[in-house]
Amino acid sequence: MQEQNCVIVGAGLSGLYVARALTRSAAAFCVLEARERAGGRILSRAAAASVLPDARFDLGPAWVWPAFQPLMTELIGQLGLPLFQQATSGDSLYEEAAQPEPLRLSDQSPHAESRRFVGGAGRLIEALCASLPADRLRLGQTVTRVTATDTGVTVHHRDAAGPSILRARRAVLALPPRLLAATVAFDPPLPPALRRRLAATPTWMAAHAKLLALYDRPFWREQGLSGEAFSRRGPLTEIYDASPAEGGPYALFGFYGMPAAARRAIGREGLIARGLAQLERLFGGAAARPIECLLKDWSDSPLTATPEDAIPPPGHPEYGLGDQTRTLWDGRLMLAGTESSARSGGYLEGALEAGREVADLLSDRHA
Ligand SMILES: Cc1cc2nc3c(=O)[nH]c(=O)nc-3n(C[C@H](O)[C@H](O)[C@H](O)COP(=O)(O)OP(=O)(O)OC[C@H]3O[C@@H](n4cnc5c(N)ncnc54)[C@H](O)[C@@H]3O)c2cc1C
């Protein structure tokens, strides 16, 4: 059995940010990640049709807001990652449920302050992973149980070869609270009130599905349109330009407004067909002929969503789990992850806020 100062569970943005802080303090640590990739909800994919290496498309988060997100701004600066402005010039469209023609609006876009990563948000994860010492990140390791011992914790995990355990002084659990409550056992059990709170915390955006339609021309820009559309008719309720910083393939993306169960009943091909029919209705015939479509339904991802996440919360929840969740089991067990941040919970910035709070506590305790 191997021993570590700290085991971080989850190689999403929050877990990797804690790992980066531990790298700087030279503590012995490792990160256990259940997926065969790092990044969690951050996922950028290249298009099969693309010849440009930087043309990658965000199936998870796309936007940062440097004007309001000091930790993201600092990290992006440290890693030297270029950003570009979300394309917003041109008119937007608004579709009412019972209205045959969309309204054309020239109001200022709510995304004037939004910035995107050149090459997709996945660049942030690649840069963070590259900054970790070799062999600290272990992919394909699903944590199933955490046990308190006299001097620390025992972390039970499994991979394709079977179960293993790791001993450490502390464990940082950087995964969505609801998923944690549903899939990881604790010995001794977590207090019932905390368990209920974790289970009741919606995983931000886990209920949603995103369609990206890729084109060889930005035909909407040629019509003086920004690519932004809001629709009460659907199936896509919000649509934006998702083209790379420079060159093509050019892209539009939209969020489906229908519940996860309805999406499942329609199926992948049906969803793509309905999404394209709407894009054609809004932007004309060229929209019906993409060179490729990418679809990601996060409610189908068992390492992000639980069945309870099939119904999205009515608005942005008030996140935060309380200070005690940073110091469970006398500081041997700490929760991170964006939903544990009271300030910017749900957002990328919240993942860093939670990671920073945990990293500061670890450094106070010389983890
Ligand atoms: C479609 C979509 C659009 C979004 N848009 C934006 C946006 O534009 N801007 C923004 O700021 N935010 C956005 N978000 C939210 C943003 O993605 C999250 O705030 C952020 O990525 C959360 O990071 P995290 O590290 O807290 O959690 P996660 O990314 O969920 O990471 C948790 C990690 O834990 C791993 N894991 C789970 N269970 C186990 C286990 N048992 N053992 C080991 N590992 C495990 C998972 O595989 C995952 O890698 C969006 C999210 C989605 C899905």
Short mmCIF file of C-alpha atoms and ligand atoms in Angstrom, two decimals:
data_model
loop_
_atom_site.label_atom_id
_atom_site.label_comp_id
_atom_site.label_asym_id
_atom_site.label_seq_id
_atom_site.Cartn_x
_atom_site.Cartn_y
_atom_site.Cartn_z
CA MET A 1 0.00 0.00 0.00
CA GLN A 2 1.35 3.45 -0.95
CA GLU A 3 1.32 6.44 1.41
CA GLN A 4 0.77 10.08 0.46
CA ASN A 5 0.43 13.37 2.30
CA CYS A 6 -2.70 14.17 0.36
CA VAL A 7 -5.00 12.35 -2.07
CA ILE A 8 -7.11 14.56 -4.30
CA VAL A 9 -10.20 12.90 -5.73
CA GLY A 10 -11.33 14.34 -9.08
CA ALA A 11 -9.19 15.95 -11.78
CA GLY A 12 -11.68 18.64 -12.74
CA LEU A 13 -10.57 22.26 -12.55
CA SER A 14 -10.96 22.40 -8.77
CA GLY A 15 -8.93 19.26 -8.03
CA LEU A 16 -6.19 20.22 -10.48
CA TYR A 17 -5.97 23.69 -8.93
CA VAL A 18 -5.39 22.16 -5.48
CA ALA A 19 -2.79 19.86 -7.07
CA ARG A 20 -1.02 22.88 -8.57
CA ALA A 21 -0.83 24.51 -5.14
CA LEU A 22 0.55 21.31 -3.59
CA THR A 23 3.16 21.07 -6.35
CA ARG A 24 4.42 24.47 -5.29
CA SER A 25 4.62 23.39 -1.64
CA ALA A 26 6.51 20.20 -2.59
CA ALA A 27 4.04 17.98 -0.65
CA ALA A 28 3.66 14.33 -1.67
CA PHE A 29 0.27 14.00 -3.30
CA CYS A 30 -1.62 12.22 -6.03
CA VAL A 31 -4.84 12.87 -7.93
CA LEU A 32 -7.27 10.01 -8.56
CA GLU A 33 -9.59 10.58 -11.51
CA ALA A 34 -12.31 8.15 -12.51
CA ARG A 35 -12.46 9.16 -16.17
CA GLU A 36 -9.76 8.29 -18.66
CA ARG A 37 -9.21 12.04 -19.15
CA ALA A 38 -8.75 15.08 -16.90
CA GLY A 39 -11.06 18.10 -17.00
CA GLY A 40 -14.43 16.82 -15.75
CA ARG A 41 -17.05 19.20 -17.09
CA ILE A 42 -14.39 20.98 -19.17
CA LEU A 43 -14.34 19.17 -22.50
CA SER A 44 -13.09 20.50 -25.84
CA ARG A 45 -13.20 18.37 -28.97
CA ALA A 46 -11.52 18.75 -32.33
CA ALA A 47 -13.78 18.44 -35.34
CA ALA A 48 -13.09 15.50 -37.65
CA ALA A 49 -13.51 17.96 -40.51
CA SER A 50 -10.93 20.43 -39.19
CA VAL A 51 -7.40 20.84 -40.47
CA LEU A 52 -6.57 23.59 -37.96
CA PRO A 53 -5.10 22.30 -34.67
CA ASP A 54 -6.55 25.22 -32.73
CA ALA A 55 -10.09 24.61 -33.96
CA ARG A 56 -11.56 22.85 -30.93
CA PHE A 57 -15.10 23.18 -29.73
CA ASP A 58 -16.36 23.39 -26.16
CA LEU A 59 -18.93 20.78 -25.18
CA GLY A 60 -18.80 21.99 -21.57
CA PRO A 61 -17.92 25.51 -20.40
CA ALA A 62 -16.81 28.08 -22.96
CA TRP A 63 -16.88 31.44 -21.21
CA VAL A 64 -14.83 33.29 -18.66
CA TRP A 65 -15.41 36.83 -17.47
CA PRO A 66 -12.02 38.35 -16.63
CA ALA A 67 -13.69 41.57 -15.47
CA PHE A 68 -15.38 39.69 -12.60
CA GLN A 69 -13.20 36.60 -12.06
CA PRO A 70 -9.91 37.45 -10.36
CA LEU A 71 -8.72 33.87 -9.74
CA MET A 72 -9.41 32.75 -13.32
CA THR A 73 -7.68 35.88 -14.60
CA GLU A 74 -4.64 35.19 -12.43
CA LEU A 75 -4.43 31.51 -13.42
CA ILE A 76 -4.90 32.20 -17.14
CA GLY A 77 -2.12 34.81 -16.89
CA GLN A 78 0.22 32.42 -15.06
CA LEU A 79 -0.36 29.70 -17.65
CA GLY A 80 -0.02 32.19 -20.54
CA LEU A 81 -3.28 31.17 -22.20
CA PRO A 82 -4.68 33.55 -24.82
CA LEU A 83 -8.36 34.53 -24.70
CA PHE A 84 -10.56 36.11 -27.34
CA GLN A 85 -13.85 37.92 -27.23
CA GLN A 86 -17.11 36.05 -27.75
CA ALA A 87 -18.38 37.06 -31.23
CA THR A 88 -21.35 39.32 -30.60
CA SER A 89 -21.38 41.83 -33.45
CA GLY A 90 -24.56 41.89 -35.46
CA ASP A 91 -28.22 41.52 -34.58
CA SER A 92 -29.59 38.76 -32.39
CA LEU A 93 -32.84 36.86 -32.95
CA TYR A 94 -35.75 36.24 -30.62
CA GLU A 95 -38.36 33.56 -31.24
CA GLU A 96 -41.71 33.46 -29.44
CA ALA A 97 -43.54 30.13 -29.18
CA ALA A 98 -46.45 31.11 -31.43
CA GLN A 99 -44.68 33.52 -33.74
CA PRO A 100 -43.91 32.43 -37.33
CA GLU A 101 -40.96 34.80 -37.91
CA PRO A 102 -38.18 35.55 -35.37
CA LEU A 103 -37.73 39.13 -34.21
CA ARG A 104 -34.44 40.76 -35.15
CA LEU A 105 -32.96 42.77 -32.26
CA SER A 106 -30.04 45.16 -32.31
CA ASP A 107 -29.72 45.45 -28.50
CA GLN A 108 -26.29 44.99 -27.01
CA SER A 109 -25.48 41.34 -26.36
CA PRO A 110 -25.30 40.19 -22.72
CA HIS A 111 -22.06 38.48 -23.76
CA ALA A 112 -20.05 41.59 -24.59
CA GLU A 113 -17.80 40.84 -21.57
CA SER A 114 -17.52 37.09 -22.23
CA ARG A 115 -14.17 35.71 -23.31
CA ARG A 116 -13.23 32.29 -24.68
CA PHE A 117 -10.02 30.30 -24.71
CA VAL A 118 -8.10 30.17 -27.99
CA GLY A 119 -8.21 26.45 -28.78
CA GLY A 120 -11.06 25.79 -26.32
CA ALA A 121 -11.33 25.60 -22.54
CA GLY A 122 -9.53 22.24 -22.67
CA ARG A 123 -6.30 24.23 -23.08
CA LEU A 124 -6.64 25.25 -19.43
CA ILE A 125 -6.73 21.59 -18.36
CA GLU A 126 -3.81 20.64 -20.61
CA ALA A 127 -1.72 23.47 -19.20
CA LEU A 128 -2.60 22.56 -15.59
CA CYS A 129 -1.78 18.87 -16.18
CA ALA A 130 1.50 19.81 -17.87
CA SER A 131 2.47 21.84 -14.79
CA LEU A 132 2.11 18.81 -12.43
CA PRO A 133 5.06 16.54 -11.69
CA ALA A 134 5.01 13.30 -13.70
CA ASP A 135 2.91 10.37 -12.42
CA ARG A 136 0.85 12.41 -9.93
CA LEU A 137 -2.33 12.15 -11.98
CA ARG A 138 -3.82 8.67 -12.12
CA LEU A 139 -6.63 8.28 -14.63
CA GLY A 140 -9.28 5.56 -14.64
CA GLN A 141 -9.33 5.35 -10.81
CA THR A 142 -12.82 5.45 -9.30
CA VAL A 143 -12.91 6.24 -5.60
CA THR A 144 -15.59 4.22 -3.81
CA ARG A 145 -14.92 4.68 -0.07
CA VAL A 146 -12.98 6.92 2.30
CA THR A 147 -12.20 5.67 5.80
CA ALA A 148 -10.85 7.65 8.74
CA THR A 149 -7.82 6.16 10.49
CA ASP A 150 -5.99 7.28 13.63
CA THR A 151 -3.46 9.29 11.63
CA GLY A 152 -5.22 10.07 8.37
CA VAL A 153 -7.47 8.46 5.80
CA THR A 154 -7.65 5.34 3.66
CA VAL A 155 -8.96 5.91 0.13
CA HIS A 156 -10.45 2.88 -1.61
CA HIS A 157 -10.43 3.04 -5.39
CA ARG A 158 -10.74 0.68 -8.31
CA ASP A 159 -9.65 0.47 -11.90
CA ALA A 160 -10.06 -2.14 -14.63
CA ALA A 161 -7.58 -4.40 -12.80
CA GLY A 162 -9.58 -4.36 -9.54
CA PRO A 163 -9.69 -2.57 -6.17
CA SER A 164 -6.76 -0.85 -4.42
CA ILE A 165 -6.24 1.38 -1.40
CA LEU A 166 -4.13 4.43 -0.71
CA ARG A 167 -3.19 5.80 2.70
CA ALA A 168 -2.75 9.52 3.20
CA ARG A 169 -2.79 12.15 5.91
CA ARG A 170 -5.65 13.95 4.17
CA ALA A 171 -8.12 13.57 1.32
CA VAL A 172 -9.58 16.40 -0.77
CA LEU A 173 -12.80 15.42 -2.53
CA ALA A 174 -13.23 17.66 -5.58
CA LEU A 175 -16.36 16.28 -7.20
CA PRO A 176 -19.97 17.45 -7.34
CA PRO A 177 -21.57 17.12 -3.85
CA ARG A 178 -24.63 15.23 -5.09
CA LEU A 179 -22.42 12.72 -6.93
CA LEU A 180 -20.26 12.37 -3.83
CA ALA A 181 -23.29 11.56 -1.67
CA ALA A 182 -24.57 9.04 -4.23
CA THR A 183 -21.35 7.20 -5.09
CA VAL A 184 -18.76 7.43 -2.30
CA ALA A 185 -19.13 5.66 1.08
CA PHE A 186 -17.66 7.10 4.29
CA ASP A 187 -16.52 5.35 7.41
CA PRO A 188 -17.51 6.79 9.85
CA PRO A 189 -20.58 7.98 7.90
CA LEU A 190 -20.93 11.70 7.25
CA PRO A 191 -23.36 13.47 9.60
CA PRO A 192 -26.93 12.89 8.28
CA ALA A 193 -27.63 16.63 7.90
CA LEU A 194 -24.50 17.10 5.77
CA ARG A 195 -25.33 14.04 3.68
CA ARG A 196 -28.80 15.43 3.00
CA ARG A 197 -27.30 18.78 2.07
CA LEU A 198 -24.84 17.19 -0.36
CA ALA A 199 -27.63 15.13 -1.95
CA ALA A 200 -29.82 18.23 -2.30
CA THR A 201 -27.15 20.31 -4.08
CA PRO A 202 -27.81 20.38 -7.84
CA THR A 203 -24.74 19.84 -10.02
CA TRP A 204 -24.49 22.96 -12.13
CA MET A 205 -25.33 22.36 -15.82
CA ALA A 206 -25.51 18.58 -15.30
CA ALA A 207 -29.09 18.59 -16.64
CA HIS A 208 -28.13 20.20 -19.94
CA ALA A 209 -27.19 19.17 -23.46
CA LYS A 210 -25.23 21.18 -25.99
CA LEU A 211 -25.35 20.94 -29.80
CA LEU A 212 -22.53 22.30 -31.96
CA ALA A 213 -23.12 22.63 -35.70
CA LEU A 214 -19.97 23.25 -37.76
CA TYR A 215 -19.96 25.02 -41.13
CA ASP A 216 -17.42 26.01 -43.74
CA ARG A 217 -18.82 29.58 -43.84
CA PRO A 218 -20.13 31.92 -41.13
CA PHE A 219 -23.28 32.57 -43.20
CA TRP A 220 -25.07 34.24 -40.26
CA ARG A 221 -22.39 36.95 -40.09
CA GLU A 222 -22.92 37.53 -43.82
CA GLN A 223 -26.56 38.38 -42.96
CA GLY A 224 -25.50 40.88 -40.27
CA LEU A 225 -26.44 38.42 -37.50
CA SER A 226 -24.33 37.65 -34.43
CA GLY A 227 -25.45 34.01 -34.25
CA GLU A 228 -27.09 34.74 -30.90
CA ALA A 229 -30.72 33.67 -30.62
CA PHE A 230 -33.18 33.18 -27.77
CA SER A 231 -36.15 30.95 -28.38
CA ARG A 232 -39.33 29.98 -26.57
CA ARG A 233 -40.17 27.67 -29.46
CA GLY A 234 -37.13 25.41 -29.23
CA PRO A 235 -35.82 22.82 -29.11
CA LEU A 236 -32.73 25.04 -28.59
CA THR A 237 -33.47 27.88 -26.17
CA GLU A 238 -30.16 29.79 -26.40
CA ILE A 239 -27.87 29.83 -29.43
CA TYR A 240 -24.45 31.49 -29.85
CA ASP A 241 -21.53 31.74 -32.24
CA ALA A 242 -18.97 29.08 -31.24
CA SER A 243 -16.42 29.63 -34.01
CA PRO A 244 -12.70 29.44 -33.25
CA ALA A 245 -10.74 32.67 -32.67
CA GLU A 246 -9.59 32.68 -36.29
CA GLY A 247 -10.72 30.74 -39.33
CA GLY A 248 -13.06 27.78 -39.49
CA PRO A 249 -14.81 25.52 -39.20
CA TYR A 250 -17.31 28.19 -38.11
CA ALA A 251 -19.84 27.07 -35.57
CA LEU A 252 -23.11 27.75 -33.81
CA PHE A 253 -23.95 26.14 -30.51
CA GLY A 254 -27.21 25.82 -28.63
CA PHE A 255 -28.56 24.47 -25.36
CA TYR A 256 -31.61 22.22 -25.58
CA GLY A 257 -34.58 23.47 -23.55
CA MET A 258 -36.29 20.10 -23.18
CA PRO A 259 -35.95 17.82 -20.12
CA ALA A 260 -33.38 15.02 -20.11
CA ALA A 261 -36.10 12.31 -20.29
CA ALA A 262 -37.54 13.88 -23.45
CA ARG A 263 -34.07 14.08 -25.00
CA ARG A 264 -33.46 10.44 -24.23
CA ALA A 265 -36.77 9.47 -25.86
CA ILE A 266 -35.91 11.42 -29.02
CA GLY A 267 -32.37 10.03 -29.26
CA ARG A 268 -29.17 11.51 -30.64
CA GLU A 269 -30.07 11.59 -34.35
CA GLY A 270 -33.53 12.99 -33.60
CA LEU A 271 -32.08 15.74 -31.41
CA ILE A 272 -29.56 16.74 -34.05
CA ALA A 273 -32.27 16.78 -36.76
CA ARG A 274 -34.57 18.97 -34.61
CA GLY A 275 -31.75 21.31 -33.66
CA LEU A 276 -30.73 21.73 -37.30
CA ALA A 277 -34.34 22.35 -38.36
CA GLN A 278 -34.47 25.22 -35.87
CA LEU A 279 -31.14 26.64 -37.02
CA GLU A 280 -32.46 26.55 -40.61
CA ARG A 281 -35.66 28.33 -39.53
CA LEU A 282 -33.58 31.05 -37.86
CA PHE A 283 -30.53 31.44 -40.09
CA GLY A 284 -31.62 30.07 -43.50
CA GLY A 285 -30.96 27.01 -45.67
CA ALA A 286 -27.17 26.94 -45.19
CA ALA A 287 -27.74 26.06 -41.53
CA ALA A 288 -29.32 22.74 -42.55
CA ARG A 289 -26.06 21.61 -44.17
CA PRO A 290 -23.35 21.46 -41.48
CA ILE A 291 -20.08 19.76 -42.23
CA GLU A 292 -20.31 18.07 -38.83
CA CYS A 293 -22.36 18.11 -35.61
CA LEU A 294 -21.16 17.48 -32.05
CA LEU A 295 -23.68 16.69 -29.32
CA LYS A 296 -23.01 16.28 -25.61
CA ASP A 297 -25.75 15.42 -23.14
CA TRP A 298 -24.29 15.90 -19.65
CA SER A 299 -27.26 14.21 -17.98
CA ASP A 300 -25.97 10.94 -19.51
CA SER A 301 -22.54 11.32 -17.85
CA PRO A 302 -22.53 9.25 -14.64
CA LEU A 303 -19.31 10.96 -13.49
CA THR A 304 -21.08 14.33 -13.58
CA ALA A 305 -24.83 13.79 -13.19
CA THR A 306 -27.00 11.65 -10.91
CA PRO A 307 -30.63 10.75 -11.81
CA GLU A 308 -31.72 13.67 -9.57
CA ASP A 309 -29.86 16.05 -11.88
CA ALA A 310 -32.22 15.23 -14.79
CA ILE A 311 -34.38 18.18 -13.71
CA PRO A 312 -32.40 21.45 -13.69
CA PRO A 313 -32.80 23.88 -10.79
CA PRO A 314 -35.18 26.77 -11.60
CA GLY A 315 -32.35 29.32 -11.44
CA HIS A 316 -28.74 29.57 -10.36
CA PRO A 317 -28.73 27.91 -6.88
CA GLU A 318 -27.16 29.53 -3.86
CA TYR A 319 -24.10 27.33 -3.61
CA GLY A 320 -21.71 26.78 -0.73
CA LEU A 321 -21.66 23.92 1.78
CA GLY A 322 -20.44 25.73 4.87
CA ASP A 323 -16.96 26.09 6.33
CA GLN A 324 -17.16 22.78 8.23
CA THR A 325 -16.94 20.87 4.94
CA ARG A 326 -13.37 22.09 4.54
CA THR A 327 -12.34 20.59 7.87
CA LEU A 328 -14.24 17.31 8.35
CA TRP A 329 -12.69 14.57 10.48
CA ASP A 330 -10.44 17.14 12.21
CA GLY A 331 -9.14 18.39 8.88
CA ARG A 332 -8.34 15.00 7.41
CA LEU A 333 -11.25 15.25 4.95
CA MET A 334 -11.93 18.37 2.87
CA LEU A 335 -14.53 19.04 0.21
CA ALA A 336 -13.71 21.19 -2.84
CA GLY A 337 -15.43 21.51 -6.26
CA THR A 338 -17.31 24.50 -7.60
CA GLU A 339 -20.61 23.74 -5.84
CA SER A 340 -18.83 24.09 -2.49
CA SER A 341 -18.04 27.75 -3.14
CA ALA A 342 -20.48 30.29 -1.70
CA ARG A 343 -19.28 33.16 -3.94
CA SER A 344 -19.10 31.89 -7.53
CA GLY A 345 -20.40 28.33 -7.04
CA GLY A 346 -21.30 26.66 -10.34
CA TYR A 347 -18.78 28.64 -12.38
CA LEU A 348 -15.15 27.96 -13.24
CA GLU A 349 -14.26 30.78 -10.85
CA GLY A 350 -16.09 28.90 -8.07
CA ALA A 351 -13.98 25.78 -8.75
CA LEU A 352 -10.88 27.93 -8.13
CA GLU A 353 -12.34 29.66 -5.06
CA ALA A 354 -13.02 26.26 -3.47
CA GLY A 355 -9.58 25.01 -4.53
CA ARG A 356 -7.88 28.10 -3.12
CA GLU A 357 -9.65 27.79 0.26
CA VAL A 358 -8.62 24.15 0.56
CA ALA A 359 -5.06 24.84 -0.63
CA ASP A 360 -4.70 27.62 1.98
CA LEU A 361 -5.86 25.25 4.74
CA LEU A 362 -3.49 22.54 3.51
CA SER A 363 -0.60 24.97 3.54
CA ASP A 364 -1.50 26.08 7.11
CA ARG A 365 -1.38 22.43 8.13
CA HIS A 366 1.82 21.72 6.12
CA ALA A 367 0.00 18.98 4.19
C1 LIG B 1 -22.53 22.46 -20.68
C2 LIG B 1 -21.82 23.26 -19.61
C3 LIG B 1 -21.56 24.61 -19.82
C4 LIG B 1 -20.91 25.36 -18.84
N1 LIG B 1 -20.61 26.67 -19.12
C5 LIG B 1 -19.85 27.36 -18.25
C6 LIG B 1 -19.29 28.63 -18.64
O1 LIG B 1 -19.44 29.07 -19.79
N2 LIG B 1 -18.55 29.30 -17.69
C7 LIG B 1 -18.34 28.80 -16.43
O2 LIG B 1 -17.69 29.50 -15.62
N3 LIG B 1 -18.82 27.58 -16.06
C8 LIG B 1 -19.55 26.85 -16.95
N4 LIG B 1 -19.94 25.57 -16.63
C9 LIG B 1 -19.62 25.05 -15.27
C10 LIG B 1 -18.16 24.55 -15.18
O3 LIG B 1 -17.96 23.55 -16.14
C11 LIG B 1 -17.90 24.01 -13.78
O4 LIG B 1 -18.04 25.06 -12.84
C12 LIG B 1 -16.48 23.44 -13.55
O5 LIG B 1 -15.98 22.78 -14.68
C13 LIG B 1 -16.54 22.50 -12.33
O6 LIG B 1 -15.25 21.99 -12.02
P1 LIG B 1 -15.07 21.02 -10.78
O7 LIG B 1 -13.66 20.63 -10.76
O8 LIG B 1 -15.68 21.63 -9.57
O9 LIG B 1 -16.01 19.74 -11.10
P2 LIG B 1 -15.95 18.68 -12.29
O10 LIG B 1 -15.48 19.32 -13.55
O11 LIG B 1 -17.28 18.01 -12.33
O12 LIG B 1 -14.82 17.64 -11.83
C14 LIG B 1 -15.07 16.56 -10.96
C15 LIG B 1 -14.13 15.42 -11.36
O13 LIG B 1 -14.33 14.33 -10.45
C16 LIG B 1 -14.29 13.11 -11.18
N5 LIG B 1 -14.98 12.09 -10.40
C17 LIG B 1 -16.30 11.94 -10.18
N6 LIG B 1 -16.53 10.89 -9.36
C18 LIG B 1 -15.31 10.35 -9.07
C19 LIG B 1 -14.89 9.25 -8.26
N7 LIG B 1 -15.76 8.49 -7.58
N8 LIG B 1 -13.56 8.97 -8.20
C20 LIG B 1 -12.63 9.73 -8.87
N9 LIG B 1 -12.99 10.80 -9.65
C21 LIG B 1 -14.32 11.11 -9.73
C22 LIG B 1 -15.01 13.46 -12.48
O14 LIG B 1 -14.73 12.54 -13.51
C23 LIG B 1 -14.45 14.86 -12.75
O15 LIG B 1 -13.28 14.81 -13.53
C24 LIG B 1 -20.57 24.77 -17.60
C25 LIG B 1 -20.81 23.41 -17.40
C26 LIG B 1 -21.41 22.66 -18.39
C27 LIG B 1 -21.63 21.17 -18.17
#
